[in-house]
PDB file of C-alpha atoms in Angstrom:
ATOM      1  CA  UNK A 735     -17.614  13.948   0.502  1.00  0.00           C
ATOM      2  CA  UNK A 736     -18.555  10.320   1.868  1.00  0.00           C
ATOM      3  CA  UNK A 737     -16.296   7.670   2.710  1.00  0.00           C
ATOM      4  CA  UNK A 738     -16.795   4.199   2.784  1.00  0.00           C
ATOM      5  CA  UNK A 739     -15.880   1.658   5.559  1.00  0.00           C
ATOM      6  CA  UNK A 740     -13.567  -0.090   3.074  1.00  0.00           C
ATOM      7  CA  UNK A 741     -11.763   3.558   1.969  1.00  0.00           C
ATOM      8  CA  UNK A 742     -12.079   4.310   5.674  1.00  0.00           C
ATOM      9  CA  UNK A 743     -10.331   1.742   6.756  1.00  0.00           C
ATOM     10  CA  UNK A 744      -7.448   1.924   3.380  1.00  0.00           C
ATOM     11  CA  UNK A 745      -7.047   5.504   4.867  1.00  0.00           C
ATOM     12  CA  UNK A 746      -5.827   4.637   8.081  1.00  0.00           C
ATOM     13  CA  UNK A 747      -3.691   2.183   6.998  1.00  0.00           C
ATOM     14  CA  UNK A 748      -1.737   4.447   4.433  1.00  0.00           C
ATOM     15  CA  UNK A 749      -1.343   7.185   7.388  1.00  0.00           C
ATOM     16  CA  UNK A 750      -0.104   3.908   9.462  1.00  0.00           C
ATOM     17  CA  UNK A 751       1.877   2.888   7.095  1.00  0.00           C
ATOM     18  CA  UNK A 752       3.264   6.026   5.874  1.00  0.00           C
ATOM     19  CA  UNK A 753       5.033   6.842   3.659  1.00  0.00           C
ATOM     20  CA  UNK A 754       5.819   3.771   2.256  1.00  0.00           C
ATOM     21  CA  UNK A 755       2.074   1.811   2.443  1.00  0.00           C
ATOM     22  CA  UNK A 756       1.329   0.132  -0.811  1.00  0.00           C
ATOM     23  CA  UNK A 757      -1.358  -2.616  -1.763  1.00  0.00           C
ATOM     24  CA  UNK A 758       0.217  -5.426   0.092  1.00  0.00           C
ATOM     25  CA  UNK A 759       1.116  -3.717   3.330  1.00  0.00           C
ATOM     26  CA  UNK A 760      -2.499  -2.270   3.357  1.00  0.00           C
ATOM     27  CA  UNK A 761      -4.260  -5.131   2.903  1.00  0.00           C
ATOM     28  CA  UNK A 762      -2.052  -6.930   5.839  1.00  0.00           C
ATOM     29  CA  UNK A 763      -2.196  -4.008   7.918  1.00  0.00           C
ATOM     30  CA  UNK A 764      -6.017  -4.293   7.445  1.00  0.00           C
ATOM     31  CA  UNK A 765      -5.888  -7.939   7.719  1.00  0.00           C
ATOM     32  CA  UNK A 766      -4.049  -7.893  10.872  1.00  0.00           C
ATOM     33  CA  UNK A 767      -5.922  -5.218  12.543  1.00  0.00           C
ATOM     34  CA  UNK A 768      -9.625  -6.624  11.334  1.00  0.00           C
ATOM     35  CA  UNK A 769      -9.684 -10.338  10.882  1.00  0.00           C
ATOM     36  CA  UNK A 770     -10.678  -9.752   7.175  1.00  0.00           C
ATOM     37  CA  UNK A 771      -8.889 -10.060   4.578  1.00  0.00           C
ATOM     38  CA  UNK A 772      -9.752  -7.278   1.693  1.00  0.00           C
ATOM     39  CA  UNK A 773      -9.098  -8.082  -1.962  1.00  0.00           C
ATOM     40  CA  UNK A 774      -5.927  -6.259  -3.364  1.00  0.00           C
ATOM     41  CA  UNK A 775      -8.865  -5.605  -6.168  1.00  0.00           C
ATOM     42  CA  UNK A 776     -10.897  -4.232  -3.779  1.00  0.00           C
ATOM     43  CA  UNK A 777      -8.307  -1.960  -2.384  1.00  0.00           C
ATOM     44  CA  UNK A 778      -6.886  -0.717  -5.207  1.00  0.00           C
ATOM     45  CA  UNK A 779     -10.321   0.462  -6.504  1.00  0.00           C
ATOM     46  CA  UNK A 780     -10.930   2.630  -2.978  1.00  0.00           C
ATOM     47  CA  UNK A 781      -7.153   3.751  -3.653  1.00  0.00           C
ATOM     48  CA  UNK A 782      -8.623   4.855  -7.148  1.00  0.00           C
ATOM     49  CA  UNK A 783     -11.407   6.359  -5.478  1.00  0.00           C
ATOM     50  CA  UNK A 784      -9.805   8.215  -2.899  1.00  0.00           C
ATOM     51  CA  UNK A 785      -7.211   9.432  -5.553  1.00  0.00           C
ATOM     52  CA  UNK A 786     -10.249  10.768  -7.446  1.00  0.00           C
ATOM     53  CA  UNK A 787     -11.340  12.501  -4.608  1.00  0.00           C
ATOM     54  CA  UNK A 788      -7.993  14.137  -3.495  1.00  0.00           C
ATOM     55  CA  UNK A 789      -7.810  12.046  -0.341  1.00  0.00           C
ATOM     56  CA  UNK A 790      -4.259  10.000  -1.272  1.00  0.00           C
ATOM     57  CA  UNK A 791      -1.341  10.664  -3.586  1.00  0.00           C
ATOM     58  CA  UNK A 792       0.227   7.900  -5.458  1.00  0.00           C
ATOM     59  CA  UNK A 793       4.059   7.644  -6.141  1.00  0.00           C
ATOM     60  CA  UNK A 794       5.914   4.653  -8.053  1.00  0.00           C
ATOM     61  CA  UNK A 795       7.971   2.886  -6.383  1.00  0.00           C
ATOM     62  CA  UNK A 796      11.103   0.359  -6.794  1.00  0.00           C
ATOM     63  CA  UNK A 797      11.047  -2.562  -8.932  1.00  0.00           C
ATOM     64  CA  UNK A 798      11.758  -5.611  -7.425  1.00  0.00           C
ATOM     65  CA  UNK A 799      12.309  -9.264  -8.530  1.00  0.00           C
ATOM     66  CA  UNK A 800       9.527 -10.356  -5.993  1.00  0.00           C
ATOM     67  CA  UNK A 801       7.300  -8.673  -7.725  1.00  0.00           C
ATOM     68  CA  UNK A 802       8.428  -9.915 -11.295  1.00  0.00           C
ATOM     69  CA  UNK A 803      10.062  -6.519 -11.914  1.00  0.00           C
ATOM     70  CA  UNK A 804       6.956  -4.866 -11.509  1.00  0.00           C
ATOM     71  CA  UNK A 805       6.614  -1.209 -10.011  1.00  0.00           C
ATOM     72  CA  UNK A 806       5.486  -0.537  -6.415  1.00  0.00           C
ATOM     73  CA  UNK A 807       2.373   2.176  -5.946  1.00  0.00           C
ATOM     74  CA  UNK A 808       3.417   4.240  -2.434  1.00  0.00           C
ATOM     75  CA  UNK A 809       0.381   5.790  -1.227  1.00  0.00           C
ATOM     76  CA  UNK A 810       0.066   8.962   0.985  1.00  0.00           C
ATOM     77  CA  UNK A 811      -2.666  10.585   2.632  1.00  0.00           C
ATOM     78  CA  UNK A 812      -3.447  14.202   1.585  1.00  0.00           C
ATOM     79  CA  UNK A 813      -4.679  17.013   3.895  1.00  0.00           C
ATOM     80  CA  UNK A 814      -8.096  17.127   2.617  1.00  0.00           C
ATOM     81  CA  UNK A 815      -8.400  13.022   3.127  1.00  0.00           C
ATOM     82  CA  UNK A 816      -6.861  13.500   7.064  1.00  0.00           C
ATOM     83  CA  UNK A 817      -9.442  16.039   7.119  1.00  0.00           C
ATOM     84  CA  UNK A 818     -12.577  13.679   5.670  1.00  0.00           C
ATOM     85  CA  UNK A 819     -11.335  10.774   7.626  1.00  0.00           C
ATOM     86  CA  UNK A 820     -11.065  12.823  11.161  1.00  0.00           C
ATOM     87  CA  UNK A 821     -14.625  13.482  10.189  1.00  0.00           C
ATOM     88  CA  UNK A 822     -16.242  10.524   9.317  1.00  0.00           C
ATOM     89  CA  UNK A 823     -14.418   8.925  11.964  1.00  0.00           C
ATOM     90  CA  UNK A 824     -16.166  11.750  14.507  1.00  0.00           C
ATOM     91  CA  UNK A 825     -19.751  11.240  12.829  1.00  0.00           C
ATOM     92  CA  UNK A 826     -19.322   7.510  13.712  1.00  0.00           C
ATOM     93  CA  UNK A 827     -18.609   8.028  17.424  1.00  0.00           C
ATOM     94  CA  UNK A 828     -20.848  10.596  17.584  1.00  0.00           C
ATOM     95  CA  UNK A 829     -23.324   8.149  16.398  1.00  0.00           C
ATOM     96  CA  UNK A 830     -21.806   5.811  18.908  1.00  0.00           C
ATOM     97  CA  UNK A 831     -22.138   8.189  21.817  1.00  0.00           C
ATOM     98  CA  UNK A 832     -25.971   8.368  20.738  1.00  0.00           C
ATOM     99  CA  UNK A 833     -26.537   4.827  21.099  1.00  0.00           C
ATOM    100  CA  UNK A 834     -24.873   4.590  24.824  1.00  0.00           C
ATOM    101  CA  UNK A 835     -27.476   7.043  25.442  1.00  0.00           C
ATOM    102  CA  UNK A 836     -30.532   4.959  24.175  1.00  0.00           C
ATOM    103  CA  UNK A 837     -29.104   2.242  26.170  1.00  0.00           C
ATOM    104  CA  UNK A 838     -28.992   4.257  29.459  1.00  0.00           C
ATOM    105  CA  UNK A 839     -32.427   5.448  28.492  1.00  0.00           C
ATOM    106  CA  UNK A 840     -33.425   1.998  28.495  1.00  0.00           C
ATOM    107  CA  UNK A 841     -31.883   0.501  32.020  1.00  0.00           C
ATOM    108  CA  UNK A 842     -33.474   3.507  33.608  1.00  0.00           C
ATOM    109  CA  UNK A 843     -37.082   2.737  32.090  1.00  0.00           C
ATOM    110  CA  UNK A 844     -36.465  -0.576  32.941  1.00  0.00           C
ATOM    111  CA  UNK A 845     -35.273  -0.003  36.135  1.00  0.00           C
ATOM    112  CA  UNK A 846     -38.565   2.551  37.213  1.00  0.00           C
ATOM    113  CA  UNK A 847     -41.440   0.066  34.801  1.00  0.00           C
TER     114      UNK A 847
ATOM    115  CA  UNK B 287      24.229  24.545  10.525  1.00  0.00           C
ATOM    116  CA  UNK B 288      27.026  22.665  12.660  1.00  0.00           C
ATOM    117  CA  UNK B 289      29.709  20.697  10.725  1.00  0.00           C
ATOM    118  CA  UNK B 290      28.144  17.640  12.507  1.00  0.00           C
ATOM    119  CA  UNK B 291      24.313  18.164  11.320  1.00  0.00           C
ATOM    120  CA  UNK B 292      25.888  18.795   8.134  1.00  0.00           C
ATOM    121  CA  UNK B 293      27.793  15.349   8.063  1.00  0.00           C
ATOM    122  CA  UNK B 294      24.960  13.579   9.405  1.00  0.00           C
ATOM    123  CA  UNK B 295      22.968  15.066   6.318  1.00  0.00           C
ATOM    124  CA  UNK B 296      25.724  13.586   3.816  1.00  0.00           C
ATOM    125  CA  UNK B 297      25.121  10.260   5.450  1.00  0.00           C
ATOM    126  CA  UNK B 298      21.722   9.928   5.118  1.00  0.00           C
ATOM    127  CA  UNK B 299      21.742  11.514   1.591  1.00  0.00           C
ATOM    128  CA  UNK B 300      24.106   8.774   0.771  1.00  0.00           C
ATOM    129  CA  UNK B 301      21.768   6.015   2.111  1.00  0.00           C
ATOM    130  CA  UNK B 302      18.832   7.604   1.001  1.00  0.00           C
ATOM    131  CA  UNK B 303      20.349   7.250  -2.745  1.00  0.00           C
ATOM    132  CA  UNK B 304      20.988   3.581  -2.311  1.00  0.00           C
ATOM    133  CA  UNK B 305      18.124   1.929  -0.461  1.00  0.00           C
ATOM    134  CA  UNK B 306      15.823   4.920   0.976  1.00  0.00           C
ATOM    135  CA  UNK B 307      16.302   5.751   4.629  1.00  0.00           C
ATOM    136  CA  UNK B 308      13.716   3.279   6.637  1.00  0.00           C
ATOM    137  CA  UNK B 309      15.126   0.026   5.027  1.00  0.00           C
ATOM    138  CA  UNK B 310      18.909   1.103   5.994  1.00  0.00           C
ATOM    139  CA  UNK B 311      18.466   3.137   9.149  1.00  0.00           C
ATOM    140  CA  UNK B 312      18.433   0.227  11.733  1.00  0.00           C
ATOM    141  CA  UNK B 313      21.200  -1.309  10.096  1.00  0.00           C
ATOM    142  CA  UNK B 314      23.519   1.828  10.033  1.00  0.00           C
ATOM    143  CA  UNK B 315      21.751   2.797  13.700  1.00  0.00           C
ATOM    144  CA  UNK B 316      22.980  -0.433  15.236  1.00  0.00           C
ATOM    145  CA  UNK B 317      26.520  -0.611  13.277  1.00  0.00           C
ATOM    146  CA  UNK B 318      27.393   2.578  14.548  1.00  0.00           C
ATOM    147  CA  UNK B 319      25.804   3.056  18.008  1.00  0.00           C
ATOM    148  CA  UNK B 320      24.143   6.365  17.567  1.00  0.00           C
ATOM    149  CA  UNK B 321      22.517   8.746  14.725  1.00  0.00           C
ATOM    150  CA  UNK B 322      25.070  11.003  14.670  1.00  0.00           C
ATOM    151  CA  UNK B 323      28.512  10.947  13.244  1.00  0.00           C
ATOM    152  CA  UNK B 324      31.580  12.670  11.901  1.00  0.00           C
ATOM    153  CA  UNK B 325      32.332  13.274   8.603  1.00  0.00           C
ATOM    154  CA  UNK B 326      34.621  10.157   8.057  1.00  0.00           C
ATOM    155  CA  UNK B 327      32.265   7.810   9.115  1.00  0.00           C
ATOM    156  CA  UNK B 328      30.928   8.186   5.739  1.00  0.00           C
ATOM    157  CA  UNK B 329      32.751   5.812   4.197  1.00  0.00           C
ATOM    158  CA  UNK B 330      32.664   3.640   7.130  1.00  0.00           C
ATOM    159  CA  UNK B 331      28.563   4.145   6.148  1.00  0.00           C
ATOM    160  CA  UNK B 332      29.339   3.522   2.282  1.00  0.00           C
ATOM    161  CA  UNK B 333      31.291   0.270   3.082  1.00  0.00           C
ATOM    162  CA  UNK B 334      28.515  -0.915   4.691  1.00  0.00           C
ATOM    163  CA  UNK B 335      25.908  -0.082   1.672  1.00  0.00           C
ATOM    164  CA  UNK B 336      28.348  -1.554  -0.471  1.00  0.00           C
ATOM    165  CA  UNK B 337      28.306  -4.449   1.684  1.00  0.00           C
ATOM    166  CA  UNK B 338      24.303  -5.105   1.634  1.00  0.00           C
ATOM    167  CA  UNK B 339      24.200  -4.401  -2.143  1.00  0.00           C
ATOM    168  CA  UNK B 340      26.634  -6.660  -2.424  1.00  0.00           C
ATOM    169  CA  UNK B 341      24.344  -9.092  -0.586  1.00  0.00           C
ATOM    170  CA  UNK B 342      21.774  -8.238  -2.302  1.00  0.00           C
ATOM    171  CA  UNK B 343      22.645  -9.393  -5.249  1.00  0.00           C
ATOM    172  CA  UNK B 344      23.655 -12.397  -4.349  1.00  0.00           C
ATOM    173  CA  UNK B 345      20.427 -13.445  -3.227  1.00  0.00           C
ATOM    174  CA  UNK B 346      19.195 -12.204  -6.197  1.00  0.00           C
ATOM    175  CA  UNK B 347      21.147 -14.234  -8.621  1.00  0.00           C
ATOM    176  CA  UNK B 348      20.514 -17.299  -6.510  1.00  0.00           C
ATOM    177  CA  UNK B 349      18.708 -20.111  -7.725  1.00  0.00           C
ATOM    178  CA  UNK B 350      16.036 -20.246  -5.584  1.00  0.00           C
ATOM    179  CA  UNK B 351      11.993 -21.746  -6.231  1.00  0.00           C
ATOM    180  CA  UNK B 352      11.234 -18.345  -6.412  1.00  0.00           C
ATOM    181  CA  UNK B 353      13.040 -17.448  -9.782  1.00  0.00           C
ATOM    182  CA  UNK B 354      11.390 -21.079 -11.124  1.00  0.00           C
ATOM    183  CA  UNK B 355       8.114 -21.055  -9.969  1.00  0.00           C
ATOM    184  CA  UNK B 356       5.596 -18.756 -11.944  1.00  0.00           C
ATOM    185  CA  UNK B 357       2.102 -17.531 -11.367  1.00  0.00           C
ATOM    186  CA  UNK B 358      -0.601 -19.529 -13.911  1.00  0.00           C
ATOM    187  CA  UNK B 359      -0.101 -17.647 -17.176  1.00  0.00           C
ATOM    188  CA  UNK B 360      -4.291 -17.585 -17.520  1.00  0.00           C
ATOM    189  CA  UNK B 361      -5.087 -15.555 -14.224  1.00  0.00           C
ATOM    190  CA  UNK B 362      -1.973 -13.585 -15.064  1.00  0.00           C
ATOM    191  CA  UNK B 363      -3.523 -12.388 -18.253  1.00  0.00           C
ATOM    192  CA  UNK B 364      -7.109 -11.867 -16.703  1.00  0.00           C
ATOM    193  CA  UNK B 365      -5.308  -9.467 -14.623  1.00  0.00           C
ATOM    194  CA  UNK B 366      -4.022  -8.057 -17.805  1.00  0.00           C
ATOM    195  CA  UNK B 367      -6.939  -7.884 -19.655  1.00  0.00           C
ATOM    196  CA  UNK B 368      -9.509  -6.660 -16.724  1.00  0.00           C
ATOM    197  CA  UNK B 369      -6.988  -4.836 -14.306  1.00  0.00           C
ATOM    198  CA  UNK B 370      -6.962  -1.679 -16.532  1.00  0.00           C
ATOM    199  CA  UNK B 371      -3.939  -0.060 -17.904  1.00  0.00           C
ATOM    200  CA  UNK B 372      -0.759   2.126 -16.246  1.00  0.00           C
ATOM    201  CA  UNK B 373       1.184   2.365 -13.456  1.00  0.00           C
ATOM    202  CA  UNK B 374      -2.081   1.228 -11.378  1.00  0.00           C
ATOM    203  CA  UNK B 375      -2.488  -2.220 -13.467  1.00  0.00           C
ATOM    204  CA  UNK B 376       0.934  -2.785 -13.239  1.00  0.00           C
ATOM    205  CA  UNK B 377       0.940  -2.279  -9.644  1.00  0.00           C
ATOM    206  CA  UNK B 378      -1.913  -4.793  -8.719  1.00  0.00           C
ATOM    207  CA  UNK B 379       0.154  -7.138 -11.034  1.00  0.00           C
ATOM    208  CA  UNK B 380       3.150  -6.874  -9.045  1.00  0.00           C
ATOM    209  CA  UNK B 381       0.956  -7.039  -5.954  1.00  0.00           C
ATOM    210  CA  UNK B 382       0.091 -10.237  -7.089  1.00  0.00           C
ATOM    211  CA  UNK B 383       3.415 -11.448  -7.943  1.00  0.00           C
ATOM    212  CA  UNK B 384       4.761 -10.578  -4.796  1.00  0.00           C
ATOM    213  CA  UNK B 385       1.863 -12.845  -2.699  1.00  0.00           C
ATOM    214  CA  UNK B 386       2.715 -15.709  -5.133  1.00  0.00           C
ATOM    215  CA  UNK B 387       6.669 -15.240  -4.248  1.00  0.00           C
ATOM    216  CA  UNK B 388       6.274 -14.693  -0.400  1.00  0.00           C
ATOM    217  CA  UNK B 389       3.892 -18.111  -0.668  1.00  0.00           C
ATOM    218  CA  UNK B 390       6.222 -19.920  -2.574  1.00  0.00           C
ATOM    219  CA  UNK B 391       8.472 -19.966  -0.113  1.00  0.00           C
ATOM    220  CA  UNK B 392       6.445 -21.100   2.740  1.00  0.00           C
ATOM    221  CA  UNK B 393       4.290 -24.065   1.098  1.00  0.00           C
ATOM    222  CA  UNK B 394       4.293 -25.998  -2.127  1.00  0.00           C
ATOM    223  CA  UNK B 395       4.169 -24.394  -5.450  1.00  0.00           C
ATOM    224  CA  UNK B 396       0.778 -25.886  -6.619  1.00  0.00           C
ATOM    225  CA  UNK B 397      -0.844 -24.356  -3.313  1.00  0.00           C
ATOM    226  CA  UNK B 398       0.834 -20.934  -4.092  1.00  0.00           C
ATOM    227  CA  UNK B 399      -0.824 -21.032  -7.898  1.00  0.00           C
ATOM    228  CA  UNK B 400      -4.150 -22.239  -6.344  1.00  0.00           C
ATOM    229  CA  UNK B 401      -3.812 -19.677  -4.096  1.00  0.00           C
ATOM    230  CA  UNK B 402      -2.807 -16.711  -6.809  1.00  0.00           C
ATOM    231  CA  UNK B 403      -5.716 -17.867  -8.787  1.00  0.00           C
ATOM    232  CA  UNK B 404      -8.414 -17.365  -6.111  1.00  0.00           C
ATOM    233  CA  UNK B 405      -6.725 -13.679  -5.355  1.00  0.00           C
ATOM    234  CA  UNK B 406      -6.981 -13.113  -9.098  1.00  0.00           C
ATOM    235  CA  UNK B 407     -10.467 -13.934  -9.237  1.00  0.00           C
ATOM    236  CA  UNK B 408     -11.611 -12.365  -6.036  1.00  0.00           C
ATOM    237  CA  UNK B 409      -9.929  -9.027  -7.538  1.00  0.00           C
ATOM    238  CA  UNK B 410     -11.325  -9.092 -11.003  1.00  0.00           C
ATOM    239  CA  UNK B 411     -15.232  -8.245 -10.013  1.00  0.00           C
ATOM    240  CA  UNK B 412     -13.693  -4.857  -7.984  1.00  0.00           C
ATOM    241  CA  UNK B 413     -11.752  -4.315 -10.705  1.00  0.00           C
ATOM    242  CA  UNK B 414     -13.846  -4.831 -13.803  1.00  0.00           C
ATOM    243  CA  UNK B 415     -16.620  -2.597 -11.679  1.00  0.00           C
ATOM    244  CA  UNK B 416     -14.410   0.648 -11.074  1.00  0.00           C
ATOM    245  CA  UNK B 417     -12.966   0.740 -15.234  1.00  0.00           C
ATOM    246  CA  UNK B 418     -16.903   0.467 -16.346  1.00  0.00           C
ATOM    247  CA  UNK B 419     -17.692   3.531 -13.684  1.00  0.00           C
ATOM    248  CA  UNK B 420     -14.620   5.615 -14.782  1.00  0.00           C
ATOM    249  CA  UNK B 421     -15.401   4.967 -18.272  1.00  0.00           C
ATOM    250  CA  UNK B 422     -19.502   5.878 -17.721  1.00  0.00           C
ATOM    251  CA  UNK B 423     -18.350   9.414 -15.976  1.00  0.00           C
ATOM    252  CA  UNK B 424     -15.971   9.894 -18.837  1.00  0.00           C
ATOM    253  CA  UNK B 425     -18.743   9.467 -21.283  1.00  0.00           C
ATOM    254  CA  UNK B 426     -21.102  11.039 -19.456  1.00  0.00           C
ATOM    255  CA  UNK B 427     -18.395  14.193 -19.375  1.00  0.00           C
ATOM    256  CA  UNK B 428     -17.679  13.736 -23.118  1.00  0.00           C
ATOM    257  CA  UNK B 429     -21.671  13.652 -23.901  1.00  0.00           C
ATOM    258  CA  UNK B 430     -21.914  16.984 -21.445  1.00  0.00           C
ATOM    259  CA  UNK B 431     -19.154  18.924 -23.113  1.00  0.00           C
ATOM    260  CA  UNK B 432     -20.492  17.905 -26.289  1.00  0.00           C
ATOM    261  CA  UNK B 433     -24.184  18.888 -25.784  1.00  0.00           C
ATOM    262  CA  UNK B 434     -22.263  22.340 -24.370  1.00  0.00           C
ATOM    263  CA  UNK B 435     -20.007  22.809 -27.188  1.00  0.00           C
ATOM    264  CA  UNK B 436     -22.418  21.851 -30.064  1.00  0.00           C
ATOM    265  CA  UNK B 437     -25.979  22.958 -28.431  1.00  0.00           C
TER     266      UNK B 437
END
């Protein structure tokens, strides 16, 4: 199953942050880590996703009167989503490893033109 | 198991009941030196949770610009009516809330609302897209089972 760069990167937060990551510690994790700051929107729809797909678990958490006595979501990463991530983090830097190549190609063409 | 593994288990059971183990642990960690103790240190451990939820409270009950200052009741109840429903909507909500509080407290309270509005907005579009594809693959299920069931 495909993973986006967004749910990629929600992923690895929740193992990072785990167990207790929820939307606002992913999106600073994120934030801190990427410059870019993700819409707690936008993350809670790849956390809906990846729940879909069997890659997290959801819990509810503590209210709190931060959070107007609203419930926390804890997310956790499943087996099958350390599995997908491990791999679409290897098809990336396999794709990586194929570009140093094209650029050694090209110093050596350069180097005998 | 050793009478000492066992009383380190009551401990953290205890503090596991009252806060959960990774908000307390540094606290109790540096109080007592080490992460393992004997059995009466448990109520040395107890008066200490007694002690922060004693705190706790206090800061709860205080009258701070936090318990006055509210998110703008509009974007509040776009959230409402776009964020879905459940323990999902109610978590973005509180997501929300808790940005707005943690602002509050570091710059004025007309920044904070300007602030929660332009979060609420910039989550909506997300938000609004993944209930309309849930609800197309549920009727696209529903039409399926119904073309299986009925022919």
């Amino acid at each position: 199953m495909e993973i986006g760069v967004l749910e990629q990167q929600v992923l690895l937060a929740v193992m990072a942050l785990h167990p207790d990551g929820y939307g606002v510690s992913i999106q600073d994790h994120i934030e801190k880590r990427t410059k870019k700051t993700p819409s707690i929107g936008s993350i809670y729809a790849a956390l809906d996703r990846l729940e879909e797909k069997g890659f997290v678990k959801s819990r509810a958490g503590e209210k709190t009167a931060e959070r107007g006595g609203r419930r926390k979501l804890h997310f956790i990463v499943t087996a099958t989503g350390e599995r997908a991530l491990r791999e679409s983090l290897a098809a990336i830097s396999s794709l990586q490893r194929g570009l140093r190549w094209k650029e050694a190609f090209q110093i050596v063409e350069e180097a005998f033109a | 198991m050793t009478k000492k593994e066992d009383a380190d288990k009551q401990v953290w059971r205890h503090v596991d009941l009252v806060y959960g183990i990774r908000q307390v642990r540094p606290l109790v960690e540096a109080d007592l030196g080490s992460g393992s103790w004997e059995a009466a240190d448990i109520k040395h451990v107890d008066g200490l949770i007694r002690t922060l939820v004693e705190i706790n409270e206090v800061i709860a009950n205080m009258p701070t610009v936090k318990s006055v200052a509210e998110p703008p009741r509009w974007a509040e109840g776009l959230i409402v009516l776009f964020g879905g429903s459940g323990k999902r909507a109610e978590a973005v909500q509180g997501d929300l809330c808790e940005r707005f509080t943690r602002d509050c407290a570091t710059m004025t309270v007309d920044r904070a609302r300007w602030l929660y509005r332009a979060r609420v907005l910039r989550s909506l579009l997300p938000l609004v897209k993944r209930t309309i594809a849930r609800a197309v693959k549920l009727t696209a299920i529903i039409s399926a089972a119904k073309r299986f069931i009925i022919g």
